[in-house]
């Protein structure tokens, strides 16, 4: 791919719509079918939720929970493992009609972190919006969620990836050889963070994002996904969910930047592609490569996706349009 090139498309849709992504990175050919199935299953969950009359934010939680449970993605079950060989998950969600949001960070015993983030929006009563680690899990228990064993989040695929990285990079507990981010860059600079943006029948919008973060990340590392404004944002009729190199996305506060431009009446697709290009031009990893990622977004009258990685898993559903599984 030419350096910095951004792929994008937009669709004119002003009614209910669900747009979902399953990560922007160099998705291997052998993983494409599994990704398609995960996107299809998530859209079906979203359609059922919309048909039940749920609000955009509840539909967004249902869609992302489906992807967390599917196993194809770097979120929930199937998350990439940290240096301790544990799944450590982040998730965030936001309601554009009121700017309420909720997020959980570095949780290890929640089957569906996005559902706890969603509960926090209500139970936190505006006083608590983000909870990390054990505090988030204690909140979940108090709200009648069941804690699971971390091992139940670990797939064979990710166990194998972890062991291969540990063999290559070395045991970080006994050596100083590990540089944060080196595994991520070598694995194609991306991963399977999931997310969605939703517009419901009342015109309310929501954004949600969930991730296991980067492969072989240091325990406690936090990327963009649970940070409102970085990995997700929704305001008024605009909503954005991001995926890609979390440290870069957070540095340019990508989701909020795009939402702000949409609300300022910039062209939706141009707002997305110009921000991805700007992130690529401005932020370089230690190998000198420009930062890459992808995002999905909706405005009052359109939806769009854009990515600067070799592939991005994404799909869309709207009444009349049906389910469109875009090419991976
Ligand atoms: N974009 C997800 C992460 O960097 O954690």
Coordinates of C-alpha atoms and ligand atoms in Angstrom, one line a residue:
X1 CA 0.0 0.0 0.0
X2 CA 1.3 3.5 -0.8
X3 CA 2.4 5.4 2.3
X4 CA -0.5 7.1 4.0
X5 CA -3.2 6.2 1.6
X6 CA -6.7 6.2 3.1
X7 CA -9.6 4.2 1.7
X8 CA -13.1 5.4 2.4
X9 CA -16.8 5.3 1.3
X10 CA -20.0 6.9 2.4
X11 CA -23.7 6.1 2.1
X12 CA -26.6 8.6 2.3
X13 CA -28.9 7.2 5.1
X14 CA -31.0 9.5 7.3
X15 CA -33.1 6.8 9.2
X16 CA -32.1 4.0 11.6
X17 CA -28.8 2.5 10.8
X18 CA -26.1 0.3 12.4
X19 CA -22.5 0.5 11.2
X20 CA -20.0 -1.9 12.8
X21 CA -16.3 -2.5 12.6
X22 CA -14.1 -5.4 13.7
X23 CA -10.7 -3.8 13.5
X24 CA -8.4 -2.2 10.9
X25 CA -5.2 -4.0 10.3
X26 CA -3.5 -6.6 8.0
X27 CA -6.3 -9.2 8.6
X28 CA -4.9 -12.6 7.3
X29 CA -6.9 -14.3 4.5
X30 CA -7.6 -17.2 6.8
X31 CA -9.4 -15.0 9.3
X32 CA -11.7 -13.2 6.9
X33 CA -14.6 -15.7 7.0
X34 CA -14.6 -15.6 10.8
X35 CA -14.6 -11.8 10.8
X36 CA -17.5 -11.8 8.3
X37 CA -19.4 -14.1 10.6
X38 CA -18.7 -12.0 13.6
X39 CA -20.0 -8.8 11.8
X40 CA -23.1 -10.6 10.5
X41 CA -23.9 -12.0 14.0
X42 CA -23.4 -8.5 15.6
X43 CA -25.7 -6.8 13.0
X44 CA -28.4 -9.4 13.6
X45 CA -28.2 -8.7 17.3
X46 CA -28.4 -5.0 16.6
X47 CA -31.4 -5.4 14.3
X48 CA -33.3 -7.4 17.0
X49 CA -32.4 -4.8 19.5
X50 CA -33.6 -1.9 17.3
X51 CA -36.8 -3.9 16.4
X52 CA -37.5 -4.2 20.2
X53 CA -37.6 -0.4 20.4
X54 CA -34.3 0.0 22.2
X55 CA -32.5 3.3 22.2
X56 CA -29.3 3.8 20.1
X57 CA -27.1 3.4 23.1
X58 CA -28.7 0.1 24.1
X59 CA -28.4 -1.2 20.6
X60 CA -24.8 -0.2 20.5
X61 CA -24.1 -2.1 23.7
X62 CA -25.9 -5.2 22.2
X63 CA -23.9 -5.0 19.0
X64 CA -20.5 -4.7 20.7
X65 CA -21.4 -7.4 23.3
X66 CA -22.1 -9.7 20.4
X67 CA -18.6 -9.1 19.0
X68 CA -17.0 -9.5 22.5
X69 CA -18.6 -12.9 22.7
X70 CA -17.9 -14.1 19.2
X71 CA -14.3 -15.0 19.4
X72 CA -13.0 -13.6 16.1
X73 CA -11.9 -10.3 17.4
X74 CA -9.5 -8.6 19.8
X75 CA -12.3 -8.0 22.3
X76 CA -13.9 -10.1 25.1
X77 CA -13.3 -13.8 24.4
X78 CA -10.4 -14.0 21.9
X79 CA -8.7 -10.8 23.1
X80 CA -4.9 -10.5 22.6
X81 CA -3.0 -11.3 25.7
X82 CA -0.7 -9.1 27.7
X83 CA 2.9 -9.9 28.9
X84 CA 1.4 -11.9 31.8
X85 CA -0.5 -14.0 29.4
X86 CA -3.8 -12.5 30.6
X87 CA -6.7 -10.9 28.7
X88 CA -7.0 -7.3 29.9
X89 CA -10.0 -5.5 28.4
X90 CA -11.1 -1.9 27.8
X91 CA -14.5 -0.6 26.6
X92 CA -16.4 2.6 26.3
X93 CA -19.9 3.8 25.2
X94 CA -21.5 7.2 24.7
X95 CA -25.0 8.6 24.1
X96 CA -25.0 11.5 21.7
X97 CA -28.4 12.8 22.9
X98 CA -27.1 13.8 26.3
X99 CA -23.3 13.3 26.3
X100 CA -23.5 10.6 28.9
X101 CA -20.7 8.0 28.7
X102 CA -19.4 5.0 30.6
X103 CA -16.1 3.1 30.3
X104 CA -14.1 0.3 32.0
X105 CA -10.4 -0.1 31.8
X106 CA -8.1 -3.0 32.3
X107 CA -10.7 -5.5 33.5
X108 CA -9.9 -9.2 33.5
X109 CA -13.0 -11.0 34.7
X110 CA -15.9 -9.5 32.7
X111 CA -17.4 -11.5 29.9
X112 CA -18.8 -8.3 28.3
X113 CA -17.1 -5.2 29.4
X114 CA -19.3 -3.0 27.2
X115 CA -22.3 -4.0 29.3
X116 CA -20.7 -2.9 32.5
X117 CA -19.7 0.4 30.8
X118 CA -23.3 0.8 29.7
X119 CA -24.5 0.1 33.3
X120 CA -22.1 2.7 34.6
X121 CA -23.8 5.4 32.5
X122 CA -27.0 4.9 34.6
X123 CA -25.7 3.7 38.0
X124 CA -22.8 6.2 38.1
X125 CA -25.4 8.9 38.0
X126 CA -23.0 11.3 36.3
X127 CA -20.7 11.2 39.3
X128 CA -18.6 8.3 38.1
X129 CA -18.0 7.6 34.4
X130 CA -14.9 5.5 34.2
X131 CA -13.8 2.7 36.5
X132 CA -10.5 0.7 36.1
X133 CA -9.4 -2.8 37.2
X134 CA -10.6 -4.2 40.4
X135 CA -12.9 -1.2 41.1
X136 CA -14.7 -1.8 37.8
X137 CA -15.1 -5.5 38.7
X138 CA -16.4 -4.7 42.2
X139 CA -18.9 -2.3 40.6
X140 CA -20.0 -5.1 38.2
X141 CA -20.6 -7.5 41.1
X142 CA -22.6 -4.9 42.9
X143 CA -24.7 -4.6 39.8
X144 CA -25.3 -8.3 39.6
X145 CA -22.9 -9.2 36.8
X146 CA -21.1 -12.5 37.2
X147 CA -17.3 -12.5 37.3
X148 CA -15.6 -15.1 35.1
X149 CA -12.1 -16.6 35.2
X150 CA -9.6 -14.8 32.9
X151 CA -8.9 -18.2 31.3
X152 CA -12.4 -18.2 29.9
X153 CA -11.5 -15.1 27.8
X154 CA -8.4 -16.8 26.3
X155 CA -8.7 -18.6 23.0
X156 CA -6.2 -21.1 21.6
X157 CA -5.4 -18.7 18.8
X158 CA -4.3 -16.0 21.2
X159 CA -2.5 -18.4 23.5
X160 CA -0.5 -19.5 20.5
X161 CA 0.2 -15.8 19.5
X162 CA 1.3 -15.0 23.1
X163 CA 3.7 -18.0 23.2
X164 CA 5.2 -17.1 19.9
X165 CA 5.7 -13.5 20.9
X166 CA 7.2 -14.5 24.3
X167 CA 9.6 -16.9 22.5
X168 CA 10.6 -14.1 20.1
X169 CA 10.8 -11.2 22.4
X170 CA 11.9 -13.0 25.6
X171 CA 10.5 -13.3 29.0
X172 CA 10.0 -9.7 30.1
X173 CA 10.0 -10.7 33.8
X174 CA 13.6 -11.9 33.6
X175 CA 15.1 -9.6 30.9
X176 CA 14.9 -6.0 29.9
X177 CA 14.5 -6.8 26.2
X178 CA 10.9 -5.7 25.8
X179 CA 10.1 -2.3 24.3
X180 CA 6.4 -1.4 24.6
X181 CA 4.7 -1.5 21.2
X182 CA 7.3 -3.5 19.4
X183 CA 5.1 -6.6 19.1
X184 CA 2.2 -4.4 17.8
X185 CA 4.4 -2.8 15.1
X186 CA 5.8 -6.1 13.9
X187 CA 2.3 -7.7 13.7
X188 CA 1.1 -5.2 11.1
X189 CA 0.4 -2.1 13.3
X190 CA -3.2 -3.0 14.0
X191 CA -5.6 -5.3 15.7
X192 CA -9.2 -6.3 16.0
X193 CA -10.7 -3.7 18.3
X194 CA -14.5 -3.7 17.7
X195 CA -17.0 -0.9 17.6
X196 CA -20.3 0.5 16.3
X197 CA -22.2 3.6 15.7
X198 CA -26.0 3.5 15.7
X199 CA -28.9 5.9 14.8
X200 CA -32.3 4.9 16.2
X201 CA -35.8 5.7 14.9
X202 CA -35.9 8.9 17.1
X203 CA -32.7 10.1 15.4
X204 CA -30.6 9.6 18.6
X205 CA -27.1 8.3 18.0
X206 CA -24.5 6.4 20.1
X207 CA -20.9 5.1 19.7
X208 CA -19.3 2.1 21.4
X209 CA -15.8 0.6 21.3
X210 CA -14.2 -2.5 23.0
X211 CA -10.7 -4.0 22.8
X212 CA -8.2 -6.3 24.3
X213 CA -5.5 -3.8 23.2
X214 CA -2.2 -4.6 21.6
X215 CA -0.5 -8.0 21.5
X216 CA 1.9 -8.6 24.4
X217 CA 1.1 -5.2 25.9
X218 CA 2.5 -4.4 29.3
X219 CA -0.1 -5.0 32.0
X220 CA -2.0 -1.8 32.7
X221 CA -1.4 -0.3 29.3
X222 CA -4.4 1.7 28.1
X223 CA -5.0 2.7 24.5
X224 CA -7.7 4.9 22.9
X225 CA -10.6 2.6 23.1
X226 CA -12.0 3.4 26.6
X227 CA -11.2 7.1 26.4
X228 CA -14.1 9.3 25.4
X229 CA -13.0 11.6 22.5
X230 CA -10.2 9.2 21.5
X231 CA -11.7 5.8 20.8
X232 CA -15.3 6.8 20.7
X233 CA -17.5 9.9 20.8
X234 CA -21.1 10.9 20.1
X235 CA -22.7 14.4 20.2
X236 CA -26.0 15.4 18.7
X237 CA -26.4 13.7 15.4
X238 CA -22.7 12.7 15.0
X239 CA -21.0 9.5 16.3
X240 CA -17.6 7.9 15.8
X241 CA -15.8 4.7 16.8
X242 CA -12.1 4.2 16.1
X243 CA -9.6 1.3 15.7
X244 CA -5.9 1.2 15.1
X245 CA -2.8 2.3 17.0
X246 CA -4.3 3.5 20.3
X247 CA -1.4 5.8 21.4
X248 CA -1.6 7.7 18.1
X249 CA -5.4 7.9 18.1
X250 CA -5.4 9.3 21.7
X251 CA -2.7 11.8 20.8
X252 CA -4.9 13.4 18.1
X253 CA -8.2 12.8 20.0
X254 CA -9.5 11.3 16.8
X255 CA -13.1 10.6 17.6
X256 CA -13.9 14.0 19.0
X257 CA -12.0 15.8 16.3
X258 CA -14.1 14.1 13.6
X259 CA -17.4 14.6 15.5
X260 CA -16.6 18.3 15.9
X261 CA -15.9 18.6 12.2
X262 CA -19.1 16.8 11.3
X263 CA -21.1 19.2 13.6
X264 CA -19.3 22.1 11.9
X265 CA -20.8 20.8 8.6
X266 CA -17.6 19.5 7.1
X267 CA -18.2 16.7 4.6
X268 CA -18.4 13.5 6.6
X269 CA -16.0 11.4 4.5
X270 CA -13.5 14.2 4.1
X271 CA -13.5 14.9 7.8
X272 CA -12.6 11.2 8.4
X273 CA -10.0 10.8 5.6
X274 CA -8.2 14.1 6.3
X275 CA -7.9 13.3 10.1
X276 CA -6.5 9.8 9.3
X277 CA -4.0 11.4 6.9
X278 CA -3.1 14.1 9.4
X279 CA -2.5 11.4 12.1
X280 CA -0.3 9.5 9.7
X281 CA 1.7 12.6 8.8
X282 CA 2.1 13.8 12.3
X283 CA 2.8 10.7 14.4
X284 CA 5.5 8.1 13.6
X285 CA 6.4 5.0 15.5
X286 CA 10.0 4.3 16.4
X287 CA 10.4 2.5 13.1
X288 CA 9.5 5.8 11.3
X289 CA 6.2 4.5 10.0
X290 CA 3.2 6.9 10.0
X291 CA 0.4 6.0 12.4
X292 CA -2.5 4.0 10.9
X293 CA -6.0 3.2 11.9
X294 CA -9.6 3.2 10.8
X295 CA -13.0 4.7 11.9
X296 CA -16.7 4.5 11.3
X297 CA -18.9 7.5 11.7
X298 CA -22.4 8.9 11.1
X299 CA -23.8 12.3 10.6
X300 CA -27.5 13.4 10.4
X301 CA -27.8 12.2 6.8
X302 CA -25.0 9.8 6.1
X303 CA -22.7 7.0 7.3
X304 CA -19.1 6.4 6.3
X305 CA -15.9 4.4 7.0
X306 CA -12.3 5.2 6.4
X307 CA -9.0 3.3 7.0
X308 CA -5.3 3.6 6.3
X309 CA -4.5 -0.1 7.0
X310 CA -4.4 -2.9 4.5
X311 CA -7.8 -4.1 5.6
X312 CA -10.7 -3.1 7.8
X313 CA -13.6 -5.4 8.9
X314 CA -16.8 -3.4 8.6
X315 CA -20.5 -3.9 7.8
X316 CA -23.7 -1.9 7.7
X317 CA -27.4 -2.5 8.1
X318 CA -30.3 -0.1 7.5
X319 CA -33.9 -0.8 6.6
X320 CA -34.2 -1.1 2.8
X321 CA -30.4 -1.4 2.4
X322 CA -30.3 -4.8 4.2
X323 CA -27.1 -6.2 5.6
X324 CA -24.0 -5.1 3.6
X325 CA -20.8 -7.0 4.4
X326 CA -18.2 -4.9 2.9
X327 CA -15.2 -6.4 1.3
X328 CA -12.4 -7.2 3.8
Ligands
LIG1 N1 -7.0 0.8 19.4 C1 -7.0 -0.1 20.5 C2 -5.8 0.0 21.3 O1 -4.8 0.5 20.9 O2 -5.8 -0.5 22.5

